[in-house]
XYZ file of N, CA and C in Angstrom:
825
model
N 78.079 -41.460 -81.808
C 78.008 -42.070 -80.650
C 76.755 -42.615 -80.345
N 76.952 -44.212 -80.218
C 75.677 -45.221 -79.571
C 75.437 -44.723 -78.309
N 74.027 -44.348 -78.025
C 73.412 -44.170 -77.000
C 72.356 -45.348 -76.120
N 72.619 -45.465 -75.173
C 71.863 -46.808 -74.395
C 70.539 -45.624 -73.879
N 69.203 -46.081 -74.095
C 68.280 -45.623 -73.280
C 67.671 -46.138 -72.193
N 66.968 -45.329 -71.330
C 66.504 -45.879 -69.995
C 65.531 -47.347 -70.236
N 64.960 -47.349 -71.490
C 64.156 -48.915 -71.843
C 65.013 -49.583 -72.343
N 66.415 -49.851 -72.180
C 67.220 -51.004 -72.672
C 67.302 -51.842 -71.787
N 67.268 -51.195 -70.327
C 67.476 -51.985 -69.012
C 66.519 -51.531 -68.083
N 66.277 -52.388 -67.064
C 65.327 -52.199 -65.884
C 66.339 -51.686 -64.584
N 66.550 -50.953 -64.196
C 67.734 -50.373 -63.294
C 66.687 -49.030 -62.477
N 67.333 -48.810 -61.204
C 66.789 -47.633 -60.826
C 67.364 -46.454 -61.146
N 66.819 -45.215 -61.004
C 67.111 -43.706 -61.321
C 68.806 -43.748 -61.338
N 69.188 -43.864 -60.158
C 70.538 -43.891 -59.921
C 71.554 -44.444 -60.493
N 71.195 -45.807 -61.010
C 71.962 -46.289 -61.718
C 72.151 -45.768 -63.350
N 71.007 -45.330 -63.854
C 71.102 -44.946 -65.131
C 71.480 -43.568 -65.220
N 71.482 -42.758 -64.060
C 72.029 -41.417 -64.058
C 73.520 -41.676 -64.203
N 74.304 -42.506 -63.795
C 75.716 -42.654 -64.033
C 75.919 -42.832 -65.387
N 75.342 -43.514 -66.273
C 75.235 -43.765 -67.708
C 75.050 -42.329 -68.404
N 74.317 -41.444 -67.869
C 73.887 -40.467 -68.425
C 75.200 -39.232 -68.196
N 75.749 -39.505 -67.218
C 76.855 -38.777 -66.587
C 77.779 -38.982 -67.697
N 77.965 -40.219 -67.913
C 79.087 -40.956 -68.960
C 79.204 -40.067 -69.991
N 77.818 -40.175 -70.659
C 77.440 -39.649 -71.962
C 78.021 -38.105 -71.915
N 77.550 -37.380 -71.060
C 77.756 -35.706 -70.656
C 79.264 -35.610 -70.654
N 80.054 -36.448 -70.065
C 81.263 -36.138 -69.848
C 82.131 -36.451 -71.239
N 81.599 -37.285 -72.107
C 82.159 -37.786 -73.118
C 81.838 -36.511 -74.210
N 80.891 -36.089 -74.283
C 80.629 -34.667 -75.293
C 81.345 -33.641 -74.780
N 81.351 -33.627 -73.653
C 82.535 -32.305 -73.110
C 83.682 -32.642 -73.515
N 84.232 -33.855 -73.526
C 85.285 -34.141 -73.922
C 85.641 -33.819 -75.150
N 84.894 -34.207 -76.138
C 85.005 -33.783 -77.585
C 84.982 -32.725 -77.747
N 84.315 -31.818 -77.383
C 84.424 -30.257 -77.274
C 85.764 -29.894 -77.063
N 86.405 -30.335 -76.125
C 87.817 -29.743 -75.741
C 88.659 -30.447 -76.545
N 88.549 -31.878 -77.277
C 89.580 -32.377 -78.468
C 89.271 -31.557 -79.349
N 88.088 -30.998 -79.924
C 88.010 -30.684 -81.328
C 88.742 -29.126 -80.969
N 88.742 -28.673 -80.078
C 89.538 -27.383 -79.961
C 91.037 -27.417 -79.923
N 91.457 -28.647 -79.626
C 92.649 -28.908 -79.352
C 93.453 -28.953 -78.070
N 92.183 -28.753 -77.154
C 92.984 -28.859 -75.674
C 92.731 -30.366 -75.169
N 93.688 -30.988 -75.679
C 93.842 -32.531 -75.437
C 93.842 -33.139 -74.285
N 94.848 -32.388 -73.472
C 94.746 -32.874 -71.858
C 93.583 -32.790 -71.300
N 92.841 -31.450 -71.368
C 91.513 -31.534 -70.704
C 90.568 -32.379 -71.251
N 90.641 -32.871 -72.742
C 89.613 -33.664 -73.229
C 89.857 -35.035 -72.570
N 91.396 -35.311 -72.461
C 91.655 -36.690 -71.432
C 90.822 -37.035 -69.921
N 90.784 -35.539 -69.579
C 90.171 -35.664 -68.067
C 88.917 -35.858 -68.489
N 88.051 -35.283 -69.303
C 86.773 -35.605 -69.241
C 86.467 -37.025 -69.831
N 87.455 -37.469 -70.589
C 87.161 -38.878 -71.263
C 87.300 -40.026 -69.978
N 88.248 -39.332 -68.906
C 88.617 -40.147 -67.828
C 87.121 -40.079 -66.837
N 86.654 -39.097 -66.625
C 85.646 -38.800 -66.026
C 84.261 -39.823 -66.608
N 84.385 -39.968 -68.011
C 83.302 -40.579 -68.679
C 83.339 -42.069 -68.128
N 84.882 -42.476 -68.261
C 85.038 -44.051 -67.855
C 84.962 -44.152 -66.356
N 85.152 -43.342 -65.402
C 84.637 -43.624 -64.443
C 83.319 -43.506 -64.030
N 82.458 -42.802 -64.489
C 81.032 -42.880 -64.502
C 80.382 -44.366 -65.108
N 81.033 -44.584 -66.361
C 80.631 -46.103 -66.578
C 80.986 -47.186 -65.790
N 82.117 -47.029 -64.866
C 82.703 -48.036 -64.307
C 81.500 -48.065 -62.795
N 80.816 -46.801 -62.467
C 80.153 -46.737 -61.469
C 78.982 -47.494 -62.051
N 78.393 -47.210 -63.318
C 76.920 -47.577 -63.706
C 77.148 -49.280 -63.633
N 78.280 -49.704 -64.138
C 78.664 -51.045 -64.186
C 78.404 -51.940 -62.842
N 79.157 -51.246 -61.531
C 78.978 -51.715 -60.536
C 77.649 -51.947 -59.922
N 76.837 -50.754 -60.305
C 75.434 -50.790 -59.796
C 74.527 -51.720 -60.352
N 74.915 -51.857 -61.883
C 74.523 -53.093 -62.481
C 74.479 -54.486 -61.810
N 75.770 -54.730 -61.193
C 76.129 -55.748 -60.571
C 75.647 -55.990 -59.243
N 75.272 -54.588 -58.447
C 74.802 -54.818 -57.052
C 73.224 -55.407 -57.745
N 72.667 -54.530 -58.636
C 71.037 -54.775 -58.602
C 70.874 -56.419 -59.215
N 71.948 -57.087 -59.812
C 72.132 -58.556 -59.838
C 71.233 -58.959 -60.765
N 71.119 -57.935 -62.167
C 70.269 -57.880 -63.446
C 71.116 -58.132 -64.543
N 71.177 -58.433 -65.478
C 71.607 -58.661 -66.811
C 71.251 -57.896 -67.605
N 72.189 -56.926 -68.382
C 71.892 -56.591 -69.566
C 71.653 -57.591 -70.586
N 70.945 -56.877 -71.785
C 70.555 -57.498 -72.911
C 71.492 -57.986 -73.742
N 71.614 -58.761 -74.654
C 72.674 -59.195 -75.461
C 72.884 -57.581 -76.315
N 71.890 -57.274 -76.854
C 71.811 -56.006 -77.789
C 72.596 -54.916 -76.790
N 72.450 -54.513 -75.338
C 72.303 -53.529 -74.848
C 74.016 -53.779 -74.641
N 74.494 -54.964 -74.387
C 75.843 -55.050 -73.829
C 76.597 -54.829 -74.959
N 75.999 -55.201 -76.395
C 76.877 -54.848 -77.507
C 76.841 -53.396 -77.419
N 75.759 -52.693 -77.535
C 75.982 -51.143 -77.420
C 76.839 -50.482 -76.343
N 76.985 -51.187 -75.297
C 77.894 -50.851 -74.402
C 79.283 -50.365 -74.511
N 79.557 -51.874 -75.739
C 81.104 -51.939 -76.022
C 81.258 -50.808 -77.244
N 80.449 -50.524 -77.694
C 80.356 -49.343 -78.801
C 80.361 -47.872 -77.967
N 79.976 -48.001 -77.266
C 79.961 -46.575 -76.582
C 81.764 -46.603 -75.509
N 82.260 -47.422 -75.285
C 83.578 -47.770 -74.943
C 84.676 -47.502 -75.732
N 84.117 -48.354 -76.944
C 85.179 -48.283 -78.145
C 85.303 -46.697 -78.639
N 84.145 -45.817 -78.619
C 84.178 -44.452 -78.876
C 85.249 -43.848 -78.069
N 84.969 -44.168 -76.677
C 85.963 -43.301 -75.791
C 87.378 -43.469 -76.200
N 87.642 -44.908 -76.210
C 89.072 -45.119 -76.233
C 89.593 -44.882 -77.415
N 89.040 -44.872 -78.441
C 89.285 -44.255 -79.859
C 89.801 -42.956 -79.771
N 89.041 -42.066 -79.211
C 89.310 -40.812 -78.729
C 90.440 -40.316 -77.974
N 90.532 -41.323 -77.109
C 91.889 -41.344 -76.216
C 93.011 -41.507 -76.885
N 92.841 -42.509 -77.983
C 94.192 -42.802 -78.717
C 94.619 -41.596 -79.481
N 93.541 -40.914 -79.905
C 93.599 -39.844 -81.035
C 94.308 -38.887 -80.341
N 94.019 -38.818 -78.907
C 94.450 -37.566 -78.089
C 96.046 -37.566 -77.747
N 96.218 -38.952 -77.576
C 97.863 -39.287 -77.327
C 98.620 -39.084 -78.713
N 97.693 -39.598 -79.770
C 98.329 -39.027 -81.053
C 98.957 -37.857 -81.365
N 97.939 -37.047 -81.066
C 98.219 -35.440 -81.033
C 98.920 -35.010 -80.106
N 99.338 -35.342 -78.890
C 100.052 -34.970 -78.257
C 101.464 -35.504 -78.246
N 101.494 -36.435 -79.193
C 102.886 -37.252 -79.760
C 103.325 -37.848 -78.391
N 102.564 -38.612 -77.748
C 103.283 -39.575 -76.811
C 103.204 -40.942 -76.910
N 104.102 -41.395 -77.808
C 104.301 -42.961 -78.158
C 103.847 -43.964 -76.969
N 104.141 -44.146 -75.859
C 104.051 -45.086 -75.264
C 102.538 -45.067 -74.756
N 101.891 -43.986 -74.224
C 100.576 -43.974 -73.886
C 99.814 -44.272 -75.300
N 100.194 -43.980 -76.628
C 99.447 -43.914 -77.846
C 99.219 -45.710 -77.710
N 100.380 -46.090 -77.734
C 100.753 -47.849 -77.788
C 99.582 -48.524 -77.013
N 99.399 -48.243 -75.717
C 98.671 -48.608 -74.692
C 97.426 -48.858 -75.173
N 96.821 -47.562 -75.638
C 95.401 -47.609 -76.026
C 95.202 -48.055 -77.290
N 96.313 -47.842 -78.035
C 95.978 -48.539 -79.438
C 95.909 -50.103 -79.252
N 96.668 -50.702 -78.260
C 96.480 -52.305 -77.929
C 95.067 -52.507 -77.430
N 94.660 -51.809 -76.435
C 93.109 -51.608 -75.971
C 92.366 -51.588 -76.894
N 92.304 -50.756 -77.996
C 91.461 -50.724 -78.927
C 91.285 -51.911 -79.682
N 92.614 -52.658 -80.164
C 92.630 -53.760 -80.663
C 91.977 -54.976 -80.070
N 91.911 -54.974 -78.854
C 91.380 -55.839 -77.965
C 89.909 -55.624 -78.008
N 89.261 -54.638 -77.928
C 87.922 -54.451 -78.026
C 87.387 -54.597 -79.248
N 88.028 -54.472 -80.125
C 87.824 -54.639 -81.885
C 87.336 -56.291 -81.889
N 88.764 -56.829 -81.488
C 88.717 -58.489 -81.449
C 87.251 -58.897 -80.792
N 86.974 -58.319 -79.731
C 85.762 -58.748 -78.857
C 84.367 -58.359 -79.982
N 84.740 -57.439 -80.504
C 83.305 -56.792 -81.252
C 82.875 -58.017 -82.075
N 84.262 -58.350 -82.944
C 84.408 -59.277 -83.874
C 83.749 -60.445 -83.573
N 83.808 -60.733 -82.380
C 83.170 -62.388 -81.642
C 81.862 -62.395 -81.780
N 81.097 -60.902 -82.076
C 79.884 -60.792 -82.058
C 79.258 -60.089 -83.251
N 79.981 -60.498 -84.505
C 79.885 -59.784 -85.775
C 78.415 -59.903 -86.105
N 77.751 -61.481 -85.917
C 76.543 -62.020 -86.448
C 75.348 -60.980 -85.941
N 75.580 -60.445 -84.797
C 74.601 -59.718 -83.591
C 74.611 -58.063 -83.784
N 75.599 -57.675 -85.033
C 75.783 -56.202 -84.890
C 74.811 -55.498 -86.032
N 74.255 -54.557 -85.630
C 73.469 -54.008 -86.752
C 74.375 -53.445 -88.061
N 73.544 -52.925 -88.919
C 74.365 -52.492 -90.097
C 75.162 -51.220 -89.784
N 74.647 -50.541 -89.145
C 75.427 -49.205 -88.800
C 76.608 -49.458 -87.685
N 76.422 -50.556 -86.753
C 77.423 -51.043 -85.895
C 78.538 -51.985 -86.614
N 77.998 -52.539 -87.672
C 78.854 -53.265 -88.562
C 79.950 -52.054 -89.220
N 79.423 -51.272 -90.071
C 80.065 -50.273 -91.032
C 81.204 -49.385 -89.737
N 80.759 -49.315 -88.582
C 81.604 -48.531 -87.651
C 82.903 -49.776 -87.542
N 82.486 -50.731 -87.057
C 83.459 -51.796 -86.704
C 84.505 -52.149 -88.022
N 84.025 -52.225 -89.083
C 84.884 -52.445 -90.197
C 85.912 -50.939 -90.585
N 85.284 -49.787 -90.364
C 86.125 -48.555 -90.176
C 87.043 -48.518 -89.073
N 86.782 -49.089 -87.627
C 87.818 -48.852 -86.856
C 88.841 -50.096 -86.965
N 88.324 -51.152 -87.567
C 89.517 -52.330 -87.939
C 90.600 -51.708 -89.170
N 89.933 -50.775 -89.775
C 90.932 -50.393 -90.935
C 91.972 -49.278 -89.996
N 91.332 -48.288 -89.374
C 92.242 -47.379 -88.759
C 93.136 -48.066 -87.829
N 93.083 -49.136 -87.132
C 94.012 -49.558 -86.246
C 95.107 -50.359 -87.030
N 94.820 -50.697 -87.870
C 95.881 -51.340 -88.889
C 97.006 -50.492 -89.356
N 96.540 -49.008 -89.294
C 97.564 -48.031 -89.853
C 98.100 -47.725 -88.692
N 99.651 -48.061 -88.311
C 100.037 -47.785 -87.304
C 100.831 -46.715 -87.351
N 101.331 -45.773 -86.696
C 102.104 -44.543 -86.843
C 103.451 -45.032 -87.259
N 103.988 -44.620 -87.977
C 105.626 -44.900 -88.854
C 106.453 -43.914 -87.869
N 106.794 -44.313 -86.593
C 107.320 -43.556 -85.874
C 108.669 -44.571 -84.945
N 109.794 -43.960 -84.840
C 110.818 -45.130 -84.160
C 110.429 -45.297 -82.555
N 109.868 -44.178 -82.246
C 109.673 -43.939 -80.855
C 108.463 -44.932 -80.471
N 107.342 -44.893 -81.207
C 106.266 -45.763 -81.314
C 106.383 -47.112 -81.375
N 107.388 -47.633 -82.287
C 107.879 -48.884 -82.490
C 108.615 -49.446 -81.073
N 109.379 -48.637 -80.465
C 109.945 -48.940 -79.459
C 108.671 -49.356 -78.332
N 108.110 -48.235 -78.246
C 106.940 -48.575 -77.142
C 106.337 -49.657 -77.448
N 105.613 -50.063 -78.529
C 105.017 -51.164 -78.894
C 105.723 -52.113 -78.769
N 107.120 -52.423 -78.983
C 107.932 -53.709 -78.372
C 107.729 -53.980 -76.825
N 107.835 -52.799 -76.291
C 108.267 -52.899 -74.703
C 106.786 -53.240 -74.448
N 105.645 -52.927 -74.702
C 104.342 -53.068 -74.624
C 103.913 -54.716 -74.726
N 104.552 -55.334 -75.814
C 104.434 -56.785 -76.327
C 104.979 -57.648 -74.941
N 106.259 -57.040 -74.417
C 107.023 -57.927 -73.508
C 106.173 -57.597 -72.322
N 106.033 -56.411 -71.880
C 105.458 -56.196 -70.579
C 104.604 -54.734 -70.625
N 103.307 -55.104 -70.877
C 102.554 -53.966 -70.505
C 102.527 -52.919 -69.203
N 102.839 -53.892 -68.173
C 102.955 -53.298 -66.922
C 104.066 -52.335 -66.925
N 105.185 -52.407 -67.424
C 106.432 -51.498 -67.526
C 106.094 -50.152 -67.987
N 105.113 -50.061 -69.174
C 104.989 -48.606 -69.396
C 104.150 -47.884 -68.288
N 103.274 -48.637 -67.935
C 102.149 -48.059 -66.944
C 102.962 -48.040 -65.356
N 103.235 -48.769 -65.059
C 104.071 -48.353 -63.787
C 105.121 -47.547 -63.774
N 105.652 -47.221 -64.815
C 106.844 -46.234 -64.701
C 106.254 -44.829 -65.270
N 104.969 -44.770 -65.520
C 104.505 -43.558 -65.884
C 104.177 -42.529 -64.570
N 104.371 -41.224 -64.491
C 104.070 -40.459 -63.801
C 102.836 -39.471 -64.032
N 102.034 -40.074 -64.953
C 101.008 -39.141 -65.243
C 99.737 -39.844 -64.687
N 99.243 -39.221 -63.775
C 98.150 -39.615 -62.864
C 96.626 -39.801 -63.734
N 96.606 -38.919 -65.028
C 95.252 -39.175 -65.906
C 95.378 -40.319 -66.493
N 96.731 -40.746 -67.289
C 97.274 -41.830 -67.767
C 96.730 -42.947 -67.121
N 97.611 -43.152 -66.081
C 97.075 -44.197 -64.991
C 95.597 -44.370 -64.676
N 94.975 -43.145 -64.494
C 93.254 -43.369 -63.968
C 92.816 -43.998 -65.572
N 93.026 -43.507 -66.620
C 92.449 -43.754 -67.801
C 92.303 -45.152 -68.046
N 93.575 -45.680 -67.577
C 93.859 -47.231 -68.084
C 93.147 -47.976 -66.721
N 93.250 -47.436 -65.304
C 92.895 -48.066 -64.467
C 91.035 -48.231 -64.569
N 90.424 -46.952 -64.788
C 89.285 -46.974 -65.045
C 88.593 -47.895 -66.303
N 89.040 -48.142 -67.262
C 89.109 -48.990 -68.245
C 88.858 -50.475 -67.720
N 90.171 -50.845 -67.276
C 90.173 -52.027 -66.530
C 89.003 -52.510 -65.604
N 88.791 -51.448 -64.742
C 87.721 -51.723 -63.562
C 86.280 -51.899 -64.397
N 86.207 -51.186 -65.660
C 85.013 -51.842 -66.716
C 84.999 -53.142 -66.801
N 86.164 -53.417 -67.260
C 86.270 -54.918 -67.779
C 86.202 -55.934 -66.955
N 86.197 -55.528 -65.563
C 86.205 -56.386 -64.432
C 84.702 -57.094 -64.109
N 83.812 -56.156 -64.981
C 82.338 -56.835 -64.431
C 81.662 -58.041 -65.955
N 81.037 -58.616 -65.293
C 80.767 -59.554 -66.493
C 79.635 -58.977 -67.174
N 79.001 -57.878 -67.060
C 77.992 -56.959 -67.895
C 78.602 -56.536 -69.102
N 80.175 -56.269 -68.793
C 80.931 -55.917 -69.752
C 81.653 -56.851 -70.629
N 81.654 -57.046 -71.949
C 81.906 -58.316 -72.800
C 83.372 -58.382 -72.873
N 84.133 -57.307 -72.834
C 85.534 -57.286 -73.095
C 86.398 -57.848 -71.976
N 87.284 -58.890 -71.622
C 87.772 -59.295 -70.890
C 89.188 -58.472 -70.259
N 89.347 -58.332 -68.881
C 90.195 -57.687 -68.307
C 91.573 -58.174 -68.871
N 92.740 -57.434 -69.256
C 93.875 -57.947 -69.624
C 95.075 -57.619 -68.571
N 94.664 -56.985 -67.533
C 95.710 -56.971 -66.382
C 96.644 -55.668 -66.685
N 95.983 -54.501 -67.183
C 97.009 -53.689 -67.428
C 97.419 -52.668 -66.131
N 96.519 -52.832 -65.338
C 97.023 -52.126 -64.221
C 96.578 -52.979 -62.867
N 97.873 -53.531 -62.234
C 97.958 -54.239 -61.121
C 97.124 -53.222 -59.915
N 96.728 -53.704 -58.605
C 96.343 -53.343 -57.709
C 97.558 -52.083 -57.272
N 98.667 -52.141 -57.258
C 99.760 -51.346 -57.068
C 99.837 -50.130 -57.666
N 99.702 -50.153 -58.948
C 99.942 -48.915 -59.571
C 98.067 -48.286 -60.160
N 97.162 -49.087 -59.437
C 96.121 -48.209 -59.511
C 95.250 -47.582 -58.334
N 96.124 -47.887 -57.263
C 95.319 -47.130 -55.837
C 96.715 -46.465 -55.231
N 96.027 -45.942 -54.026
C 96.790 -45.280 -53.028
C 98.035 -44.762 -53.534
N 97.330 -43.389 -54.424
C 98.166 -42.615 -55.136
C 99.191 -42.013 -54.403
N 98.583 -41.405 -53.230
C 99.175 -40.346 -52.363
C 100.061 -41.115 -51.415
N 99.921 -42.048 -50.818
C 100.906 -43.110 -49.935
C 101.904 -43.688 -50.909
N 101.611 -43.923 -52.205
C 102.725 -44.240 -52.726
C 104.033 -43.146 -53.331
N 103.508 -42.064 -53.525
C 104.265 -40.863 -53.969
C 104.911 -40.398 -52.426
N 104.223 -40.686 -51.373
C 104.990 -40.253 -50.049
C 106.134 -41.353 -49.806
N 105.973 -42.427 -49.860
C 106.759 -43.644 -49.647
C 107.825 -44.065 -50.711
N 107.628 -43.320 -51.870
C 108.247 -43.810 -52.985
C 108.379 -45.008 -53.524
N 107.537 -45.655 -53.119
C 107.338 -47.209 -53.714
C 105.812 -47.866 -53.570
N 105.312 -48.409 -54.041
C 104.084 -49.117 -53.939
C 103.891 -50.394 -52.967
N 105.106 -50.835 -52.472
C 105.364 -52.144 -52.074
C 105.864 -52.050 -50.464
N 105.539 -50.970 -49.876
C 105.539 -50.840 -48.526
C 104.815 -51.593 -47.739
N 104.930 -51.952 -46.618
C 103.618 -52.832 -45.759
C 102.802 -51.715 -45.435
N 103.206 -50.537 -45.103
C 102.216 -49.637 -44.730
C 100.935 -49.565 -45.632
N 101.449 -49.518 -46.983
C 100.618 -49.271 -48.206
C 99.699 -50.539 -48.272
N 100.232 -51.705 -47.964
C 99.224 -52.720 -47.723
C 98.078 -52.795 -47.305
N 98.529 -51.962 -45.574
C 97.918 -51.673 -44.636
C 96.472 -51.081 -45.284
N 96.950 -49.814 -45.854
C 95.881 -49.042 -46.240
C 94.960 -49.569 -47.504
N 95.414 -50.475 -48.546
C 94.571 -51.080 -49.351
C 93.859 -51.999 -48.376
N 94.287 -52.797 -47.610
C 93.214 -53.576 -46.597
C 92.223 -53.183 -46.010
N 92.611 -51.855 -45.266
C 91.523 -51.073 -44.781
C 90.606 -50.519 -45.923
N 90.799 -50.229 -46.990
C 90.056 -49.664 -48.280
C 88.992 -50.828 -48.556
N 89.738 -52.046 -48.816
C 88.628 -53.235 -49.284
C 88.150 -53.824 -48.428
N 88.298 -53.788 -46.988
C 87.568 -54.366 -45.784
C 86.596 -53.698 -45.263
N 87.094 -52.189 -45.186
C 86.298 -51.356 -44.263
C 85.309 -50.250 -45.202
N 85.993 -49.908 -46.257
C 85.319 -48.693 -47.074
C 84.563 -49.404 -48.081
N 85.281 -50.200 -48.829
C 84.199 -50.690 -50.276
C 83.052 -51.643 -49.784
N 83.149 -51.892 -48.585
C 81.737 -52.895 -48.036
C 80.512 -52.012 -47.695
N 80.759 -50.500 -47.914
C 79.104 -49.828 -47.528
C 79.529 -48.893 -48.561
N 78.085 -48.178 -48.765
C 78.163 -47.049 -49.617
C 78.703 -45.824 -49.062
N 78.678 -45.451 -48.090
C 79.403 -44.215 -47.775
C 81.042 -44.351 -48.041
N 81.387 -45.633 -47.569
C 83.028 -45.743 -47.848
C 83.214 -45.807 -49.387
N 82.496 -46.642 -50.158
C 82.522 -46.507 -51.671
C 82.582 -45.160 -52.416
N 81.692 -44.211 -51.625
C 81.858 -42.834 -52.005
C 83.186 -42.057 -51.931
N 83.450 -42.466 -50.976
C 84.912 -41.598 -50.082
C 85.837 -42.282 -51.003
N 86.045 -43.442 -51.656
C 87.093 -44.067 -52.276
C 86.809 -43.614 -53.780
N 85.821 -43.290 -54.301
C 85.628 -42.988 -55.608
C 86.123 -41.287 -55.400
N 85.727 -40.531 -54.161
C 86.181 -39.243 -54.139
C 87.918 -39.243 -54.237
N 88.297 -40.051 -53.314
C 89.899 -40.229 -53.237
C 90.456 -40.250 -54.582
N 89.791 -41.238 -55.412
C 90.470 -41.418 -56.680
C 90.359 -40.208 -57.665
N 89.649 -39.463 -57.415
C 89.669 -38.252 -58.068
C 90.498 -37.324 -58.068
N 90.666 -37.019 -56.619
C 91.717 -35.948 -56.143
C 92.643 -36.261 -55.879
N 93.057 -37.621 -55.414
C 94.636 -37.861 -55.031
C 95.614 -37.723 -56.299
N 95.467 -38.205 -57.491
C 96.750 -38.333 -58.098
C 97.498 -36.590 -58.314
N 96.233 -35.725 -58.425
C 97.069 -34.339 -58.573
C 97.987 -33.918 -57.246
N 97.178 -34.221 -56.194
C 97.900 -34.397 -54.678
C 99.074 -35.030 -54.543
N 99.416 -36.059 -55.472
C 100.417 -37.133 -55.112
C 101.648 -36.482 -56.046
N 101.078 -35.958 -57.127
C 101.970 -35.131 -58.032
C 102.752 -34.227 -57.494
N 101.968 -33.356 -56.370
C 102.494 -32.337 -55.699
C 103.387 -32.770 -54.620
N 103.097 -33.546 -53.888
C 103.865 -34.370 -52.927
C 105.177 -34.637 -52.977
N 105.326 -35.362 -54.519
C 106.409 -35.793 -55.226
C 107.375 -34.767 -55.458
N 106.932 -33.614 -55.462
C 108.024 -32.200 -55.766
C 108.104 -31.423 -54.388
N 107.529 -31.778 -53.304
C 107.608 -31.085 -51.970
C 108.296 -32.037 -50.564
N 109.768 -32.140 -51.154
C 110.460 -32.854 -49.960
C 110.086 -32.737 -48.293
N 109.682 -31.578 -48.085
C 109.445 -31.154 -46.804
C 108.204 -31.903 -46.242
N 107.185 -31.691 -47.438
C 106.051 -32.024 -47.056
C 105.810 -33.621 -46.944
N 106.706 -34.067 -47.966
C 106.664 -35.581 -48.381
C 107.177 -36.255 -47.127
N 108.317 -35.621 -46.243
C 108.720 -36.183 -45.320
C 107.498 -36.147 -43.842
N 107.006 -34.887 -43.611
C 106.070 -34.929 -42.830
C 104.838 -35.555 -43.098
N 104.303 -35.776 -44.231
C 103.150 -36.587 -44.469
C 103.487 -38.056 -44.406
N 104.817 -38.511 -44.577
C 105.110 -40.027 -44.346
C 105.230 -40.079 -42.848
N 105.447 -39.302 -42.141
C 105.686 -39.647 -40.301
C 104.104 -39.634 -40.253
N 103.186 -38.666 -40.678
C 101.653 -39.000 -40.471
C 100.899 -40.264 -40.919
N 101.342 -40.729 -41.966
C 101.036 -42.070 -42.490
C 101.357 -43.315 -41.695
N 102.761 -43.229 -41.204
C 103.184 -44.243 -40.611
C 102.347 -44.310 -39.230
N 102.094 -43.428 -38.580
C 101.289 -43.204 -37.271
C 100.051 -43.821 -37.777
N 99.391 -43.660 -38.868
C 97.897 -43.832 -39.085
C 98.123 -45.394 -39.557
N 99.058 -45.981 -40.283
C 99.145 -47.267 -40.493
C 99.430 -48.183 -39.193
N 99.953 -47.577 -38.547
C 100.471 -48.458 -36.898
C 98.895 -48.718 -36.102
N 98.369 -47.142 -36.197
C 96.780 -47.532 -35.690
C 95.963 -48.610 -36.248
N 96.159 -48.208 -37.626
C 95.141 -49.269 -38.306
C 95.541 -50.740 -37.859
N 96.822 -50.870 -37.866
C 97.280 -52.422 -37.434
C 96.804 -52.572 -35.863
N 96.820 -51.941 -35.205
C 96.370 -52.037 -33.863
C 94.768 -52.369 -33.752
N 94.175 -51.632 -34.793
C 92.859 -52.138 -34.672
C 92.578 -52.997 -35.613
N 93.266 -54.149 -35.737
C 93.637 -55.312 -36.486
C 93.265 -55.110 -37.990
N 93.510 -54.136 -38.644
C 93.247 -53.820 -39.915
C 94.641 -54.380 -40.409
N 95.063 -55.455 -40.518
C 96.281 -56.161 -40.801
C 96.567 -55.939 -42.431
N 98.110 -56.220 -42.719
C 98.424 -55.620 -44.337
C 98.379 -57.076 -44.639
């Protein structure tokens, strides 16, 4: 695993702390991965990507650019995480999720190839090794079907998934790609509809209801514009997928919660939080 050191860039301690958290989560994930606890490993890999996203968001806030060397190092940190996620889904025999992360891995490797002349000897060897590994597609009918669907519409696999960890993994990766400090461009694997408002989407059984647009607007205009709100949104993304899964299976709670959310959306609109 390639590491960034605090001397690789000039940021405050809080910014670098998020990168250290990403490294710690990745190491924990590898322990679970090695022991065969693949789902737990995926949760830790997700925490690692989430910390990287927060690191990048603070880099953007500081308005300072990472050096070319450091940006390449960051790609190798992410390719290590994505490669391990792919391997977890291989072991879990989940071809649709595997196909998504194999595609993501291919895109990262393509980006690394564009910077080949700037790679160290160690990085170049790892780059060649990953290239060889991704050329060996699993010989599986289900995987071939999943890959075919992904080539037509990557959104179909993600939008139809009821696995919150999988959605969060792709979402957090996409968020990393949205920052210019990260060299891999976003491919739009997760739309706003599928990456947010987990509980409301589960309650309304759709992500297209006008009330959900109101909640998103509140998030974007009221919460994401200040540090406290950003912290609340980050907490929501961590706890809401498991709550949403529970709500889906409980009709009584789902009905009650919908009534409350409808009242909340109406109140927000009365306060000029428009959808």
